[in-house]
mmCIF file of N, CA and C in Angstrom:
data_model
loop_
_atom_site.group_PDB
_atom_site.id
_atom_site.type_symbol
_atom_site.label_atom_id
_atom_site.label_comp_id
_atom_site.label_asym_id
_atom_site.label_seq_id
_atom_site.Cartn_x
_atom_site.Cartn_y
_atom_site.Cartn_z
ATOM 1 N N UNK A 139 279.984 312.328 124.938
ATOM 2 C CA UNK A 139 280.432 311.177 125.774
ATOM 3 C C UNK A 139 279.203 310.355 125.973
ATOM 4 N N UNK A 140 277.983 310.944 126.288
ATOM 5 C CA UNK A 140 276.736 310.372 126.514
ATOM 6 C C UNK A 140 276.478 309.544 125.376
ATOM 7 N N UNK A 141 276.563 309.961 124.222
ATOM 8 C CA UNK A 141 276.089 309.369 122.848
ATOM 9 C C UNK A 141 277.004 308.191 122.784
ATOM 10 N N UNK A 142 278.281 308.289 122.901
ATOM 11 C CA UNK A 142 279.225 307.222 122.850
ATOM 12 C C UNK A 142 278.892 305.934 123.835
ATOM 13 N N UNK A 143 278.531 306.443 124.898
ATOM 14 C CA UNK A 143 278.068 305.430 125.766
ATOM 15 C C UNK A 143 276.915 304.605 125.400
ATOM 16 N N UNK A 144 275.924 305.402 124.963
ATOM 17 C CA UNK A 144 274.682 304.683 124.379
ATOM 18 C C UNK A 144 274.939 303.823 123.288
ATOM 19 N N UNK A 145 275.836 304.157 122.434
ATOM 20 C CA UNK A 145 276.174 303.549 121.227
ATOM 21 C C UNK A 145 276.898 302.039 121.703
ATOM 22 N N UNK A 146 277.679 302.177 122.618
ATOM 23 C CA UNK A 146 278.429 301.078 123.302
ATOM 24 C C UNK A 146 277.406 300.133 123.891
ATOM 25 N N UNK A 147 276.471 300.712 124.588
ATOM 26 C CA UNK A 147 275.386 299.875 125.216
ATOM 27 C C UNK A 147 274.489 299.205 124.152
ATOM 28 N N UNK A 148 274.223 299.901 123.191
ATOM 29 C CA UNK A 148 273.301 299.380 122.025
ATOM 30 C C UNK A 148 274.222 298.125 121.509
ATOM 31 N N UNK A 149 275.507 298.446 121.098
ATOM 32 C CA UNK A 149 276.202 297.353 120.507
ATOM 33 C C UNK A 149 276.361 296.114 121.350
ATOM 34 N N UNK A 150 276.558 296.090 122.594
ATOM 35 C CA UNK A 150 276.584 295.073 123.409
ATOM 36 C C UNK A 150 275.149 294.440 123.580
ATOM 37 N N UNK A 151 274.200 295.221 123.763
ATOM 38 C CA UNK A 151 272.921 294.541 123.803
ATOM 39 C C UNK A 151 272.602 293.737 122.331
ATOM 40 N N UNK A 152 272.909 294.193 121.315
ATOM 41 C CA UNK A 152 272.554 293.518 120.006
ATOM 42 C C UNK A 152 273.496 292.206 119.960
ATOM 43 N N UNK A 153 274.503 292.416 120.408
ATOM 44 C CA UNK A 153 275.620 291.210 120.338
ATOM 45 C C UNK A 153 275.140 290.063 121.282
ATOM 46 N N UNK A 154 274.533 290.452 122.365
ATOM 47 C CA UNK A 154 274.045 289.395 123.481
ATOM 48 C C UNK A 154 272.688 288.909 122.940
ATOM 49 N N UNK A 155 271.954 289.610 122.155
ATOM 50 C CA UNK A 155 270.474 289.257 121.755
ATOM 51 C C UNK A 155 270.566 288.203 120.540
ATOM 52 N N UNK A 156 271.773 287.876 120.018
ATOM 53 C CA UNK A 156 271.887 286.865 118.953
ATOM 54 C C UNK A 156 271.182 285.490 119.474
ATOM 55 N N UNK A 157 270.209 285.009 118.533
ATOM 56 C CA UNK A 157 269.478 283.945 118.915
ATOM 57 C C UNK A 157 270.293 282.483 119.235
ATOM 58 N N UNK A 158 271.671 282.499 118.631
ATOM 59 C CA UNK A 158 272.256 281.446 118.777
ATOM 60 C C UNK A 158 273.555 281.377 119.741
ATOM 61 N N UNK A 159 273.601 280.587 120.674
ATOM 62 C CA UNK A 159 274.647 280.530 121.816
ATOM 63 C C UNK A 159 275.763 279.644 121.377
ATOM 64 N N UNK A 160 276.554 279.165 122.292
ATOM 65 C CA UNK A 160 277.609 278.402 121.906
ATOM 66 C C UNK A 160 277.281 277.031 121.322
ATOM 67 N N UNK A 161 278.320 276.329 120.843
ATOM 68 C CA UNK A 161 278.239 275.156 120.131
ATOM 69 C C UNK A 161 277.739 274.020 121.252
ATOM 70 N N UNK A 162 276.809 273.069 120.750
ATOM 71 C CA UNK A 162 276.002 272.223 121.677
ATOM 72 C C UNK A 162 276.910 270.847 121.801
ATOM 73 N N UNK A 163 276.582 269.990 122.301
ATOM 74 C CA UNK A 163 277.362 268.845 122.555
ATOM 75 C C UNK A 163 277.494 268.055 121.425
ATOM 76 N N UNK A 164 276.629 268.093 120.365
ATOM 77 C CA UNK A 164 276.853 267.437 118.958
ATOM 78 C C UNK A 164 277.432 268.375 118.159
ATOM 79 N N UNK A 165 278.073 269.420 118.470
ATOM 80 C CA UNK A 165 278.731 270.382 117.594
ATOM 81 C C UNK A 165 277.894 271.382 116.782
ATOM 82 N N UNK A 166 276.485 271.468 116.993
ATOM 83 C CA UNK A 166 275.655 272.392 116.566
ATOM 84 C C UNK A 166 275.523 273.717 117.148
ATOM 85 N N UNK A 167 274.729 274.491 116.576
ATOM 86 C CA UNK A 167 274.333 275.874 117.250
ATOM 87 C C UNK A 167 273.212 275.539 118.163
ATOM 88 N N UNK A 168 273.174 276.342 119.345
ATOM 89 C CA UNK A 168 272.218 276.118 120.360
ATOM 90 C C UNK A 168 271.563 277.476 120.752
ATOM 91 N N UNK A 169 270.135 277.222 121.039
ATOM 92 C CA UNK A 169 269.359 278.229 121.460
ATOM 93 C C UNK A 169 268.360 277.902 122.504
ATOM 94 N N UNK A 170 267.892 278.742 123.021
ATOM 95 C CA UNK A 170 266.776 278.294 124.008
ATOM 96 C C UNK A 170 265.417 278.803 123.602
ATOM 97 N N UNK A 171 264.332 277.985 123.308
ATOM 98 C CA UNK A 171 262.999 278.186 122.883
ATOM 99 C C UNK A 171 261.959 277.762 123.961
ATOM 100 N N UNK A 172 261.431 278.828 124.624
ATOM 101 C CA UNK A 172 260.358 278.582 125.654
ATOM 102 C C UNK A 172 260.759 277.545 126.777
ATOM 103 N N UNK A 173 262.021 277.922 127.207
ATOM 104 C CA UNK A 173 262.799 277.143 128.138
ATOM 105 C C UNK A 173 263.552 275.855 127.753
ATOM 106 N N UNK A 174 263.191 275.459 126.575
ATOM 107 C CA UNK A 174 263.986 274.242 125.990
ATOM 108 C C UNK A 174 265.328 274.541 125.059
ATOM 109 N N UNK A 175 266.449 274.129 125.741
ATOM 110 C CA UNK A 175 267.437 274.175 124.921
ATOM 111 C C UNK A 175 267.372 273.575 123.600
ATOM 112 N N UNK A 176 267.566 273.922 122.428
ATOM 113 C CA UNK A 176 267.587 273.269 121.224
ATOM 114 C C UNK A 176 268.981 273.390 120.444
ATOM 115 N N UNK A 177 269.447 272.288 119.892
ATOM 116 C CA UNK A 177 270.723 272.254 119.268
ATOM 117 C C UNK A 177 270.375 271.962 117.807
ATOM 118 N N UNK A 178 270.854 272.855 116.766
ATOM 119 C CA UNK A 178 270.549 272.564 115.295
ATOM 120 C C UNK A 178 271.835 272.236 114.598
ATOM 121 N N UNK A 179 271.833 270.860 113.946
ATOM 122 C CA UNK A 179 273.001 270.404 113.269
ATOM 123 C C UNK A 179 272.741 270.090 112.016
ATOM 124 N N UNK A 180 273.472 270.645 110.979
ATOM 125 C CA UNK A 180 273.248 270.523 109.587
ATOM 126 C C UNK A 180 274.289 269.742 108.922
ATOM 127 N N UNK A 181 273.969 268.613 107.924
ATOM 128 C CA UNK A 181 275.104 268.074 107.325
ATOM 129 C C UNK A 181 274.599 268.125 105.762
ATOM 130 N N UNK A 182 275.528 267.599 104.954
ATOM 131 C CA UNK A 182 275.269 267.599 103.470
ATOM 132 C C UNK A 182 273.915 267.111 103.091
ATOM 133 N N UNK A 183 273.390 266.138 103.962
ATOM 134 C CA UNK A 183 272.250 265.285 103.608
ATOM 135 C C UNK A 183 271.009 265.570 104.406
ATOM 136 N N UNK A 184 271.008 266.167 105.341
ATOM 137 C CA UNK A 184 269.974 266.484 106.407
ATOM 138 C C UNK A 184 270.183 267.462 107.490
ATOM 139 N N UNK A 185 269.192 267.717 108.236
ATOM 140 C CA UNK A 185 269.134 268.654 109.479
ATOM 141 C C UNK A 185 268.596 267.764 110.620
ATOM 142 N N UNK A 186 269.120 268.059 111.786
ATOM 143 C CA UNK A 186 268.751 267.402 112.964
ATOM 144 C C UNK A 186 268.758 268.437 114.161
ATOM 145 N N UNK A 187 267.368 268.365 114.861
ATOM 146 C CA UNK A 187 267.426 269.269 116.108
ATOM 147 C C UNK A 187 267.405 268.169 117.294
ATOM 148 N N UNK A 188 268.368 268.567 118.336
ATOM 149 C CA UNK A 188 268.179 267.977 119.373
ATOM 150 C C UNK A 188 267.502 268.755 120.458
ATOM 151 N N UNK A 189 266.458 268.185 121.137
ATOM 152 C CA UNK A 189 265.605 268.964 122.135
ATOM 153 C C UNK A 189 265.907 268.416 123.561
ATOM 154 N N UNK A 190 266.036 269.396 124.312
ATOM 155 C CA UNK A 190 266.497 269.091 125.812
ATOM 156 C C UNK A 190 265.402 269.821 126.731
ATOM 157 N N UNK A 191 265.171 269.187 127.718
ATOM 158 C CA UNK A 191 264.313 269.914 128.661
ATOM 159 C C UNK A 191 264.953 270.966 129.468
ATOM 160 N N UNK A 192 263.966 271.655 130.226
ATOM 161 C CA UNK A 192 264.467 272.840 131.266
ATOM 162 C C UNK A 192 265.377 272.290 132.090
ATOM 163 N N UNK A 193 265.378 271.010 132.396
ATOM 164 C CA UNK A 193 266.182 270.415 133.443
ATOM 165 C C UNK A 193 267.533 269.849 132.795
ATOM 166 N N UNK A 194 267.663 269.942 131.511
ATOM 167 C CA UNK A 194 268.972 269.565 130.861
ATOM 168 C C UNK A 194 269.042 268.132 130.411
ATOM 169 N N UNK A 195 267.948 267.456 130.638
ATOM 170 C CA UNK A 195 267.598 266.024 130.094
ATOM 171 C C UNK A 195 267.054 265.986 128.839
ATOM 172 N N UNK A 196 267.403 264.986 128.135
ATOM 173 C CA UNK A 196 266.804 264.903 126.776
ATOM 174 C C UNK A 196 265.251 264.717 126.762
ATOM 175 N N UNK A 197 264.623 265.476 125.896
ATOM 176 C CA UNK A 197 263.107 265.188 125.744
ATOM 177 C C UNK A 197 262.813 264.252 124.776
ATOM 178 N N UNK A 198 261.955 263.167 125.196
ATOM 179 C CA UNK A 198 261.451 262.285 124.259
ATOM 180 C C UNK A 198 260.678 262.826 123.280
ATOM 181 N N UNK A 199 261.077 262.549 121.949
ATOM 182 C CA UNK A 199 260.481 263.221 120.874
ATOM 183 C C UNK A 199 259.517 262.144 120.243
ATOM 184 N N UNK A 200 259.389 260.845 120.517
ATOM 185 C CA UNK A 200 258.561 260.111 119.927
ATOM 186 C C UNK A 200 256.977 260.756 119.918
ATOM 187 N N UNK A 201 256.334 260.783 118.770
ATOM 188 C CA UNK A 201 254.931 261.175 118.664
ATOM 189 C C UNK A 201 254.901 262.687 118.557
ATOM 190 N N UNK A 202 255.961 263.411 118.687
ATOM 191 C CA UNK A 202 255.847 264.877 118.485
ATOM 192 C C UNK A 202 255.654 265.365 117.042
ATOM 193 N N UNK A 203 255.069 266.325 116.742
ATOM 194 C CA UNK A 203 254.701 266.841 115.531
ATOM 195 C C UNK A 203 255.602 268.208 115.356
ATOM 196 N N UNK A 204 256.335 268.008 114.240
ATOM 197 C CA UNK A 204 257.399 269.260 113.955
ATOM 198 C C UNK A 204 257.745 269.489 112.687
ATOM 199 N N UNK A 205 257.977 270.806 112.401
ATOM 200 C CA UNK A 205 258.357 271.165 111.007
ATOM 201 C C UNK A 205 259.572 272.005 111.071
ATOM 202 N N UNK A 206 260.509 271.975 109.932
ATOM 203 C CA UNK A 206 261.428 273.094 109.804
ATOM 204 C C UNK A 206 261.140 273.802 108.473
ATOM 205 N N UNK A 207 261.141 275.103 108.543
ATOM 206 C CA UNK A 207 261.163 275.950 107.458
ATOM 207 C C UNK A 207 262.493 276.523 107.089
ATOM 208 N N UNK A 208 262.700 276.163 105.901
ATOM 209 C CA UNK A 208 264.191 276.485 105.409
ATOM 210 C C UNK A 208 264.181 277.550 104.285
ATOM 211 N N UNK A 209 264.689 278.708 104.631
ATOM 212 C CA UNK A 209 264.779 279.930 103.657
ATOM 213 C C UNK A 209 266.108 280.060 103.023
ATOM 214 N N UNK A 210 266.179 279.926 101.767
ATOM 215 C CA UNK A 210 267.408 280.219 101.083
ATOM 216 C C UNK A 210 267.071 280.877 99.714
ATOM 217 N N UNK A 211 267.709 282.018 99.422
ATOM 218 C CA UNK A 211 267.683 282.683 98.289
ATOM 219 C C UNK A 211 266.175 283.278 97.969
ATOM 220 N N UNK A 212 265.518 283.744 99.223
ATOM 221 C CA UNK A 212 264.028 284.173 98.920
ATOM 222 C C UNK A 212 262.885 283.048 98.901
ATOM 223 N N UNK A 213 263.562 281.839 98.778
ATOM 224 C CA UNK A 213 262.546 280.725 98.620
ATOM 225 C C UNK A 213 262.416 279.848 100.022
ATOM 226 N N UNK A 214 261.239 279.489 100.365
ATOM 227 C CA UNK A 214 261.165 278.672 101.510
ATOM 228 C C UNK A 214 260.585 277.308 101.261
ATOM 229 N N UNK A 215 261.278 276.377 101.850
ATOM 230 C CA UNK A 215 260.933 274.828 101.910
ATOM 231 C C UNK A 215 260.489 274.556 103.229
ATOM 232 N N UNK A 216 259.453 273.764 103.272
ATOM 233 C CA UNK A 216 258.881 273.209 104.474
ATOM 234 C C UNK A 216 259.264 271.759 104.520
ATOM 235 N N UNK A 217 259.797 271.388 105.743
ATOM 236 C CA UNK A 217 260.229 269.859 105.978
ATOM 237 C C UNK A 217 259.434 269.435 107.033
ATOM 238 N N UNK A 218 258.912 268.293 106.848
ATOM 239 C CA UNK A 218 258.425 267.507 108.167
ATOM 240 C C UNK A 218 259.442 266.657 108.809
ATOM 241 N N UNK A 219 259.633 267.048 110.039
ATOM 242 C CA UNK A 219 260.708 266.406 110.903
ATOM 243 C C UNK A 219 260.126 265.105 111.456
ATOM 244 N N UNK A 220 261.033 264.000 111.499
ATOM 245 C CA UNK A 220 260.641 262.627 111.926
ATOM 246 C C UNK A 220 261.385 262.582 113.429
ATOM 247 N N UNK A 221 260.782 262.074 114.346
ATOM 248 C CA UNK A 221 261.191 261.938 115.695
ATOM 249 C C UNK A 221 262.319 260.743 115.534
ATOM 250 N N UNK A 222 263.159 260.907 116.477
ATOM 251 C CA UNK A 222 264.194 259.645 116.464
ATOM 252 C C UNK A 222 264.634 259.635 118.052
ATOM 253 N N UNK A 223 264.914 258.492 118.519
ATOM 254 C CA UNK A 223 265.303 258.258 119.909
ATOM 255 C C UNK A 223 266.710 258.742 120.169
ATOM 256 N N UNK A 224 267.038 259.467 121.114
ATOM 257 C CA UNK A 224 266.230 259.604 122.255
ATOM 258 C C UNK A 224 265.535 261.196 122.313
ATOM 259 N N UNK A 225 266.287 262.043 121.599
ATOM 260 C CA UNK A 225 265.554 263.419 121.681
ATOM 261 C C UNK A 225 265.818 264.161 120.186
ATOM 262 N N UNK A 226 265.755 263.325 119.091
ATOM 263 C CA UNK A 226 266.033 264.026 117.821
ATOM 264 C C UNK A 226 264.788 264.345 117.099
ATOM 265 N N UNK A 227 264.805 265.321 116.242
ATOM 266 C CA UNK A 227 263.862 265.508 115.068
ATOM 267 C C UNK A 227 264.738 265.857 113.995
ATOM 268 N N UNK A 228 264.443 265.043 112.891
ATOM 269 C CA UNK A 228 265.336 265.037 111.634
ATOM 270 C C UNK A 228 264.686 265.037 110.464
ATOM 271 N N UNK A 229 265.182 265.494 109.344
ATOM 272 C CA UNK A 229 264.765 265.538 107.887
ATOM 273 C C UNK A 229 265.878 265.435 107.128
ATOM 274 N N UNK A 230 265.585 264.825 105.877
ATOM 275 C CA UNK A 230 266.459 264.877 104.776
ATOM 276 C C UNK A 230 266.370 266.121 104.004
ATOM 277 N N UNK A 231 267.716 266.503 103.400
ATOM 278 C CA UNK A 231 267.699 267.649 102.519
ATOM 279 C C UNK A 231 268.080 267.361 100.969
ATOM 280 N N UNK A 232 267.484 268.099 100.052
ATOM 281 C CA UNK A 232 267.769 267.860 98.621
ATOM 282 C C UNK A 232 269.241 267.960 98.281
ATOM 283 N N UNK A 233 269.831 268.849 99.025
ATOM 284 C CA UNK A 233 271.233 269.281 98.936
ATOM 285 C C UNK A 233 271.720 270.048 100.232
ATOM 286 N N UNK A 234 273.091 270.148 100.301
ATOM 287 C CA UNK A 234 273.550 270.945 101.415
ATOM 288 C C UNK A 234 272.933 272.428 101.471
ATOM 289 N N UNK A 235 272.931 272.800 102.766
ATOM 290 C CA UNK A 235 272.403 274.271 103.069
ATOM 291 C C UNK A 235 273.622 275.179 102.693
ATOM 292 N N UNK A 236 273.197 276.272 102.209
ATOM 293 C CA UNK A 236 274.183 277.172 101.725
ATOM 294 C C UNK A 236 274.516 278.126 103.221
ATOM 295 N N UNK A 237 275.620 278.666 103.251
ATOM 296 C CA UNK A 237 275.914 279.690 104.418
ATOM 297 C C UNK A 237 274.860 280.744 104.299
ATOM 298 N N UNK A 238 274.317 281.083 105.341
ATOM 299 C CA UNK A 238 273.296 282.082 105.581
ATOM 300 C C UNK A 238 271.845 281.597 105.511
ATOM 301 N N UNK A 239 271.702 280.345 105.237
ATOM 302 C CA UNK A 239 270.307 279.918 105.013
ATOM 303 C C UNK A 239 269.591 279.930 106.484
ATOM 304 N N UNK A 240 268.510 280.559 106.473
ATOM 305 C CA UNK A 240 267.646 280.547 107.709
ATOM 306 C C UNK A 240 266.785 279.190 107.899
ATOM 307 N N UNK A 241 266.885 278.764 109.167
ATOM 308 C CA UNK A 241 266.053 277.533 109.555
ATOM 309 C C UNK A 241 265.185 277.872 110.743
ATOM 310 N N UNK A 242 264.111 277.594 110.744
ATOM 311 C CA UNK A 242 263.097 277.798 111.858
ATOM 312 C C UNK A 242 262.481 276.442 112.112
ATOM 313 N N UNK A 243 262.681 276.059 113.499
ATOM 314 C CA UNK A 243 262.015 274.919 113.953
ATOM 315 C C UNK A 243 260.621 275.254 114.652
ATOM 316 N N UNK A 244 259.636 274.587 114.245
ATOM 317 C CA UNK A 244 258.228 274.844 114.755
ATOM 318 C C UNK A 244 257.689 273.452 115.308
ATOM 319 N N UNK A 245 257.542 273.284 116.488
ATOM 320 C CA UNK A 245 257.087 272.015 117.073
ATOM 321 C C UNK A 245 256.157 272.427 118.265
ATOM 322 N N UNK A 246 255.369 271.157 118.714
ATOM 323 C CA UNK A 246 254.617 271.231 119.796
ATOM 324 C C UNK A 246 255.235 270.069 120.735
ATOM 325 N N UNK A 247 255.759 270.664 121.813
ATOM 326 C CA UNK A 247 256.360 269.838 122.799
ATOM 327 C C UNK A 247 255.614 269.788 124.062
ATOM 328 N N UNK A 248 255.010 268.584 124.405
ATOM 329 C CA UNK A 248 254.263 268.419 125.589
ATOM 330 C C UNK A 248 253.407 269.340 125.885
ATOM 331 N N UNK A 249 252.501 269.653 124.877
ATOM 332 C CA UNK A 249 251.512 270.698 125.151
ATOM 333 C C UNK A 249 251.645 271.969 124.844
ATOM 334 N N UNK A 250 252.856 272.679 124.532
ATOM 335 C CA UNK A 250 253.156 273.918 124.289
ATOM 336 C C UNK A 250 253.882 274.043 122.977
ATOM 337 N N UNK A 251 253.837 275.028 122.210
ATOM 338 C CA UNK A 251 254.464 275.284 120.904
ATOM 339 C C UNK A 251 255.570 275.964 121.327
ATOM 340 N N UNK A 252 256.812 275.534 120.472
ATOM 341 C CA UNK A 252 258.079 276.178 120.572
ATOM 342 C C UNK A 252 258.472 276.649 119.103
ATOM 343 N N UNK A 253 259.302 277.629 119.033
ATOM 344 C CA UNK A 253 259.883 278.043 117.768
ATOM 345 C C UNK A 253 261.298 278.294 118.067
ATOM 346 N N UNK A 254 262.322 277.858 117.219
ATOM 347 C CA UNK A 254 263.583 278.169 117.255
ATOM 348 C C UNK A 254 264.188 278.445 116.114
ATOM 349 N N UNK A 255 264.946 279.641 116.041
ATOM 350 C CA UNK A 255 265.398 280.254 114.790
ATOM 351 C C UNK A 255 267.051 279.985 114.636
ATOM 352 N N UNK A 256 267.529 279.691 113.415
ATOM 353 C CA UNK A 256 268.857 279.480 113.356
ATOM 354 C C UNK A 256 269.287 279.958 111.826
ATOM 355 N N UNK A 257 270.518 280.309 111.786
ATOM 356 C CA UNK A 257 271.231 280.792 110.640
ATOM 357 C C UNK A 257 272.302 279.734 110.324
ATOM 358 N N UNK A 258 272.432 279.161 109.192
ATOM 359 C CA UNK A 258 273.400 278.068 108.801
ATOM 360 C C UNK A 258 274.792 278.911 108.591
ATOM 361 N N UNK A 259 275.775 278.362 109.389
ATOM 362 C CA UNK A 259 277.202 279.120 109.363
ATOM 363 C C UNK A 259 277.900 278.627 107.938
#
């Protein structure tokens, strides 16, 4: 009985530890990185991250330095993200992301570094 209870607790903990939460306002995956809600949206031609502050308001991305690391089939591609008003960081893709592609956002937002991890659905 005790072992079954521990297995159940472990399963629930792993399920809740998933880095991606519910769909965001733009239909993408969301997670929280260093207090900033981040939404990831992938299209056939590009990827976009929407950055929100701890207060729930859009974070101005003008002047921010950010990169995305995309890993597919054991190969990693680095994309330089371009800021776009009001709270976007975006880059073009060579082709659509495959399901299971791993994407990591790395950015410096107003003096502190953030990293957000996603897996393309």
